[in-house]
PDB file of C-alpha atoms in Angstrom:
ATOM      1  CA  UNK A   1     -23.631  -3.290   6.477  1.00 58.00           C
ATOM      2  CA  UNK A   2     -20.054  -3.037   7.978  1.00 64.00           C
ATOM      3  CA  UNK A   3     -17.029  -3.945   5.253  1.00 64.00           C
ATOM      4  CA  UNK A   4     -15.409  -7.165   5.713  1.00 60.00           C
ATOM      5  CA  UNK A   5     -11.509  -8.191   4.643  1.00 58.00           C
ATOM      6  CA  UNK A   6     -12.673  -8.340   0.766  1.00 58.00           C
ATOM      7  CA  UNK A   7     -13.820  -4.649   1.477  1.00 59.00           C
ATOM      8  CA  UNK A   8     -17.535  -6.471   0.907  1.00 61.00           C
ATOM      9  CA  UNK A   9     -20.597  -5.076   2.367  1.00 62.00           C
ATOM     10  CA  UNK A  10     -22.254  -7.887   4.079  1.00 61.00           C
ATOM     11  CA  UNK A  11     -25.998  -8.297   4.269  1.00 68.00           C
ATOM     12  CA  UNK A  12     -28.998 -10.725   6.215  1.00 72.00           C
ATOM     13  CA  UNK A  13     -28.744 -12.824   2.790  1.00 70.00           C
ATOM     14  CA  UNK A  14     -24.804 -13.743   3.118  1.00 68.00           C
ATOM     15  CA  UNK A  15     -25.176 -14.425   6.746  1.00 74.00           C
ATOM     16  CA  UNK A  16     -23.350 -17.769   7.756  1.00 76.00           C
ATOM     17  CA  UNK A  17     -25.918 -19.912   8.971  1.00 82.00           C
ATOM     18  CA  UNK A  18     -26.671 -24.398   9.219  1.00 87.00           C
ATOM     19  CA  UNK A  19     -27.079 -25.781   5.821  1.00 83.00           C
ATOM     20  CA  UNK A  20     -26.000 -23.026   4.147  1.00 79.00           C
ATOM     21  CA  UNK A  21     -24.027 -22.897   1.050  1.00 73.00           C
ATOM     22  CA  UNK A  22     -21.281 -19.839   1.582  1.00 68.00           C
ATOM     23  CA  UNK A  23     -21.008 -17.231  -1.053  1.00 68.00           C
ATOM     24  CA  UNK A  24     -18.082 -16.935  -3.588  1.00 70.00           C
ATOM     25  CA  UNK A  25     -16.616 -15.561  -6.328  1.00 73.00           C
ATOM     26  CA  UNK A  26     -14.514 -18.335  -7.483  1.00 77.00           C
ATOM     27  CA  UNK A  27     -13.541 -18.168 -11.113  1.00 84.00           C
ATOM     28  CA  UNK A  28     -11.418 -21.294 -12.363  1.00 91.00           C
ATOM     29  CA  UNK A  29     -10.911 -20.565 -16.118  1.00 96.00           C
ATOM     30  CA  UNK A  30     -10.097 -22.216 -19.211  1.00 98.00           C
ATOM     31  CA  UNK A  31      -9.766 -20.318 -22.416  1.00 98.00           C
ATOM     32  CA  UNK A  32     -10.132 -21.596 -25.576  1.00 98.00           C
ATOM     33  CA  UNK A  33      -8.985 -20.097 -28.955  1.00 96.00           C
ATOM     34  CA  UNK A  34      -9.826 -22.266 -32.415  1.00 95.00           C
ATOM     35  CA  UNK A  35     -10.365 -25.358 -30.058  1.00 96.00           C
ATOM     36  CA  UNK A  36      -7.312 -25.744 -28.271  1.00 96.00           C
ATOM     37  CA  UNK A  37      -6.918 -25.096 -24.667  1.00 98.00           C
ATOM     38  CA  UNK A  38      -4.649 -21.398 -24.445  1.00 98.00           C
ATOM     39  CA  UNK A  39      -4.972 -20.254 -21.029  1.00 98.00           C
ATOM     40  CA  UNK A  40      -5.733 -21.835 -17.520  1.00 97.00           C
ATOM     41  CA  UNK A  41      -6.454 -18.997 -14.404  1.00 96.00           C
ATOM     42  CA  UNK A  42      -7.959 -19.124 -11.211  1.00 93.00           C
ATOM     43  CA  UNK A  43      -7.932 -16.318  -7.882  1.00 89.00           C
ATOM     44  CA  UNK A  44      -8.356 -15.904  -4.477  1.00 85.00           C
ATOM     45  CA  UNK A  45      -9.039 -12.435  -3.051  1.00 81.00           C
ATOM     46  CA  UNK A  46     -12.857 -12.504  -2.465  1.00 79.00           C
ATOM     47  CA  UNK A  47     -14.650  -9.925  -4.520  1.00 80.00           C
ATOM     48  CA  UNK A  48     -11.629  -9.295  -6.382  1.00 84.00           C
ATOM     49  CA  UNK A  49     -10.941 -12.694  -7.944  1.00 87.00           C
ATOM     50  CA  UNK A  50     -13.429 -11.888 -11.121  1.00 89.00           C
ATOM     51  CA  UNK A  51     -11.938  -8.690 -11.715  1.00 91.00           C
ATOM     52  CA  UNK A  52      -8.366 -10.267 -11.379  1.00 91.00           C
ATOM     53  CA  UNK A  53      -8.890 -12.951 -13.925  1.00 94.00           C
ATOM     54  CA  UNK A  54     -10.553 -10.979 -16.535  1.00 95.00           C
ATOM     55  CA  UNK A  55      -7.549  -8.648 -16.769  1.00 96.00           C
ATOM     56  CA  UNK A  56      -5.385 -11.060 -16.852  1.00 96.00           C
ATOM     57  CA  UNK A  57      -7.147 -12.489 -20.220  1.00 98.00           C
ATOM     58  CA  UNK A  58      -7.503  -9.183 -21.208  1.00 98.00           C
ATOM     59  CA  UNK A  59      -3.530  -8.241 -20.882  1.00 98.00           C
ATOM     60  CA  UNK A  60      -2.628 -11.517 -22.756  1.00 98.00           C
ATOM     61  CA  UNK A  61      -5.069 -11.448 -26.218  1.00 98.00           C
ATOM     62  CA  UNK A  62      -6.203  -8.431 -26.346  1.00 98.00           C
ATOM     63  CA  UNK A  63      -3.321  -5.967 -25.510  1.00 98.00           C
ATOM     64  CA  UNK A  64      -0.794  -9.062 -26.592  1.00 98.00           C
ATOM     65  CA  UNK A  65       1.509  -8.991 -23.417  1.00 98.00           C
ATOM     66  CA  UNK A  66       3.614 -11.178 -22.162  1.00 97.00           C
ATOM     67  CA  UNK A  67       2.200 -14.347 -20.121  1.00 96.00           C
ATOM     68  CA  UNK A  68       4.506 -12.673 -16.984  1.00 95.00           C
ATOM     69  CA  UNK A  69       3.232  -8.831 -17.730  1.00 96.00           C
ATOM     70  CA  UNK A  70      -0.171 -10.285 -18.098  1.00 96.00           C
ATOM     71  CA  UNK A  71      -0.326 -11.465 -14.796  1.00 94.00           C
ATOM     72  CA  UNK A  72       2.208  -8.777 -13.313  1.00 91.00           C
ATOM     73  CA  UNK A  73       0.858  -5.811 -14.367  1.00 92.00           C
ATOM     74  CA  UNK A  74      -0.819  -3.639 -12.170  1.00 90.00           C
ATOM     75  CA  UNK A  75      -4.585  -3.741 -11.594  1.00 90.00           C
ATOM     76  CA  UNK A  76      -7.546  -2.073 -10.759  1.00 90.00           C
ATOM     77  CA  UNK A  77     -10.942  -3.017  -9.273  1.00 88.00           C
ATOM     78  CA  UNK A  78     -13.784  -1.253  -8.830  1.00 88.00           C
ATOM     79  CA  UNK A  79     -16.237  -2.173  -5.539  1.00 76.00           C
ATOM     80  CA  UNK A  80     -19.622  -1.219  -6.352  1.00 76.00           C
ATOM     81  CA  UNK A  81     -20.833  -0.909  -2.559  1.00 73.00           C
ATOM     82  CA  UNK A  82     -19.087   0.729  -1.115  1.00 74.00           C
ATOM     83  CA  UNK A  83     -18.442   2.689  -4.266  1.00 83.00           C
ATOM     84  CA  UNK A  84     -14.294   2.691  -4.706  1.00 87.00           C
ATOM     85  CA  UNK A  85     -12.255   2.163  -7.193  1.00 90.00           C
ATOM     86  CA  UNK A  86      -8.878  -0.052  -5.854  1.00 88.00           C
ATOM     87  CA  UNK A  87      -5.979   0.572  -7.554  1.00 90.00           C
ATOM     88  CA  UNK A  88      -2.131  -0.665  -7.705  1.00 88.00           C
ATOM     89  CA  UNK A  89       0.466   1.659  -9.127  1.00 88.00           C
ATOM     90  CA  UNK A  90      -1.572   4.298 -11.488  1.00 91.00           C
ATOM     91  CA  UNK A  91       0.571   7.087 -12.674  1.00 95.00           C
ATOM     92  CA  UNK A  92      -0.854  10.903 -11.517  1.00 96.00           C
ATOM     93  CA  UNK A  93      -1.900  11.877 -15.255  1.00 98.00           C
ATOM     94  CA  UNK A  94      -4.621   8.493 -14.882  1.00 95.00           C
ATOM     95  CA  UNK A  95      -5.351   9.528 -11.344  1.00 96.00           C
ATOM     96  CA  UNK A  96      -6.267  12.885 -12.018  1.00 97.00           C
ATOM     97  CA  UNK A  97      -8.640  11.743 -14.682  1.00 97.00           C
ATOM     98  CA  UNK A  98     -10.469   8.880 -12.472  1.00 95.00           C
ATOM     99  CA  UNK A  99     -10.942  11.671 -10.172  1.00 96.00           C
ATOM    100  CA  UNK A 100     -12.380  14.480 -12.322  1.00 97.00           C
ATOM    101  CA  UNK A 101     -14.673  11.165 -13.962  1.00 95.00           C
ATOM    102  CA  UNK A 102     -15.799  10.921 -10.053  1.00 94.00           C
ATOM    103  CA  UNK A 103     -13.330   7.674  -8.970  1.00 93.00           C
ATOM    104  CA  UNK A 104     -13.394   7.834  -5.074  1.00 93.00           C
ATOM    105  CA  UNK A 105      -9.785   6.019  -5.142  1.00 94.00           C
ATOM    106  CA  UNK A 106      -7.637   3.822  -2.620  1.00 89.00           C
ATOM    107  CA  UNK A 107      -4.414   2.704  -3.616  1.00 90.00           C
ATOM    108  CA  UNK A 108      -3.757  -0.734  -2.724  1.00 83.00           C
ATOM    109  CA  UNK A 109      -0.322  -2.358  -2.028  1.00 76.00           C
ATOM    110  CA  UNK A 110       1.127  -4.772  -4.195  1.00 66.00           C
ATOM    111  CA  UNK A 111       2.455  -6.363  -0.765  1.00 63.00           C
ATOM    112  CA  UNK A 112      -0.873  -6.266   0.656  1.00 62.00           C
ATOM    113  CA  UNK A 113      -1.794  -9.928   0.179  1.00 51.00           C
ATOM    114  CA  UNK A 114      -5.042  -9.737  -1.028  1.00 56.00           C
ATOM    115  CA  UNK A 115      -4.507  -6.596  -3.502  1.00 61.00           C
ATOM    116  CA  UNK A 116      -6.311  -7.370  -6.186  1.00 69.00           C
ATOM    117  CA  UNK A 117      -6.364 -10.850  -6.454  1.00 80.00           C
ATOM    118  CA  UNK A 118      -3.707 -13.308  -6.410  1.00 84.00           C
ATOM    119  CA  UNK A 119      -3.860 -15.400  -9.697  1.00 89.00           C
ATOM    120  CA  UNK A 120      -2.024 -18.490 -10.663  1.00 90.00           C
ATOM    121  CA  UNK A 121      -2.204 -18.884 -14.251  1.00 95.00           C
ATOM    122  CA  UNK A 122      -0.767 -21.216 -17.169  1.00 96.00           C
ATOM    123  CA  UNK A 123      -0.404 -20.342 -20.690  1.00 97.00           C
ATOM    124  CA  UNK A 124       0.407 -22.568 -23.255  1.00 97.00           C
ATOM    125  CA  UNK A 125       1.991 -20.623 -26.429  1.00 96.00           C
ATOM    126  CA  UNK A 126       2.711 -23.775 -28.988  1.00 94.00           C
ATOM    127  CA  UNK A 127       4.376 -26.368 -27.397  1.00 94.00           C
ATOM    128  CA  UNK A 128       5.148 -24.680 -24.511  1.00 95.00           C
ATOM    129  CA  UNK A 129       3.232 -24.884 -21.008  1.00 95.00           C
ATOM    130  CA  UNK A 130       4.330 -21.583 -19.305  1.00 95.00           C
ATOM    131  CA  UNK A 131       3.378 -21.212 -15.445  1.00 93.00           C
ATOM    132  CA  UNK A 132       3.191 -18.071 -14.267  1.00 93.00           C
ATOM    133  CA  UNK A 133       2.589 -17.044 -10.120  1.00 88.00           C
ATOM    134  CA  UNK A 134       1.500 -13.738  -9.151  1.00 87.00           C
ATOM    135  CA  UNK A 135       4.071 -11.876  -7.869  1.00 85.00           C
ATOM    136  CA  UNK A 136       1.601 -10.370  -5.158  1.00 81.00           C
ATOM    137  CA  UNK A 137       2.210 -13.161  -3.225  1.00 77.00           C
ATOM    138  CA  UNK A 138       5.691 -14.458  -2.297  1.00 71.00           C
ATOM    139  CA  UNK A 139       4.712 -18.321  -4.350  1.00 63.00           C
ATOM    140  CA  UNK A 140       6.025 -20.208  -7.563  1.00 59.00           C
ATOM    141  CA  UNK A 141       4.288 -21.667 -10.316  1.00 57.00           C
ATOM    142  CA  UNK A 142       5.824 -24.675 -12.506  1.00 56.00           C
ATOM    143  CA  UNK A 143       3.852 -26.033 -15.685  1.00 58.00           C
ATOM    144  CA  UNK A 144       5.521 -28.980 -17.846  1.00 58.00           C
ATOM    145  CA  UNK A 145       5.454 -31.214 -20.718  1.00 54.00           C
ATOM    146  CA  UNK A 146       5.546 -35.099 -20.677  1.00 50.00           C
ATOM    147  CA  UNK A 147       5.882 -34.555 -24.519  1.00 51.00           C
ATOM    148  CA  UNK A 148       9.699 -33.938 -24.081  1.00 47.00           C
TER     149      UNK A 148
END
């Protein structure tokens, strides 16, 4: 098959056709931690959008960042067909080592719009309801209280 946008391979099976349900990878997520609702994330970006939002949890419980690094930090996402590993922003030392592992690598843009997702996430720390946009994409996020 011939890549599309997403750089997905498309096949016979994904072929848009009458009563036909399209293919997707939406992920709308809620995270719970001890039975209270901790983080809210969602994507667009196509094949990317699963790979997006599990970093994003990822950055924010297990390496403990900040609700902005954890959606700001740079990402990577690896396309199984064709076989490539998309990446924003690596330093050379990490490069070199994807490489001798076997990586085929293509740097992506953080202006490209699609990158590796564009996320729009909320995290609520306490009693406060953060809202955090992706700064792939030139957008704003707002999250609030009507417990003030």
């Amino acid at each position: 098959g011939v890549e599309n946008y997403f750089s997905l391979l498309g096949s016979e099976a994904n072929k848009i056709e009458p009563k036909k349900r399209p293919l997707s990878s939406m992920t709308p997520t809620i995270v719970f931690e001890d039975d209270e609702v901790r983080l809210i994330t969602g994507a667009q970006g196509g094949g990317r959008i699963i790979t997006a939002v599990l970093q994003i949890i990822i950055n924010y419980f297990e390496y403990k960042l900040s609700p902005e690094l954890s959606v700001s930090t740079n990402r990577y996402h690896h396309q199984w067909f064709p076989e490539k590993l998309y990446y924003e922003n690596f330093d050379d030392k990490t490069l070199r080592e994807l490489k001798k592992l076997g990586f085929k690598l293509e740097k992506r843009e953080l202006e490209d719009y699609y990158s590796n997702g564009i996320t729009s996430t909320i995290i609520i720390e306490g009693d406060k309801i953060i809202g955090i946009s992706d700064p792939r994409l030139d957008d704003y996020s707002s999250a609030g209280s009507s417990a003030d």
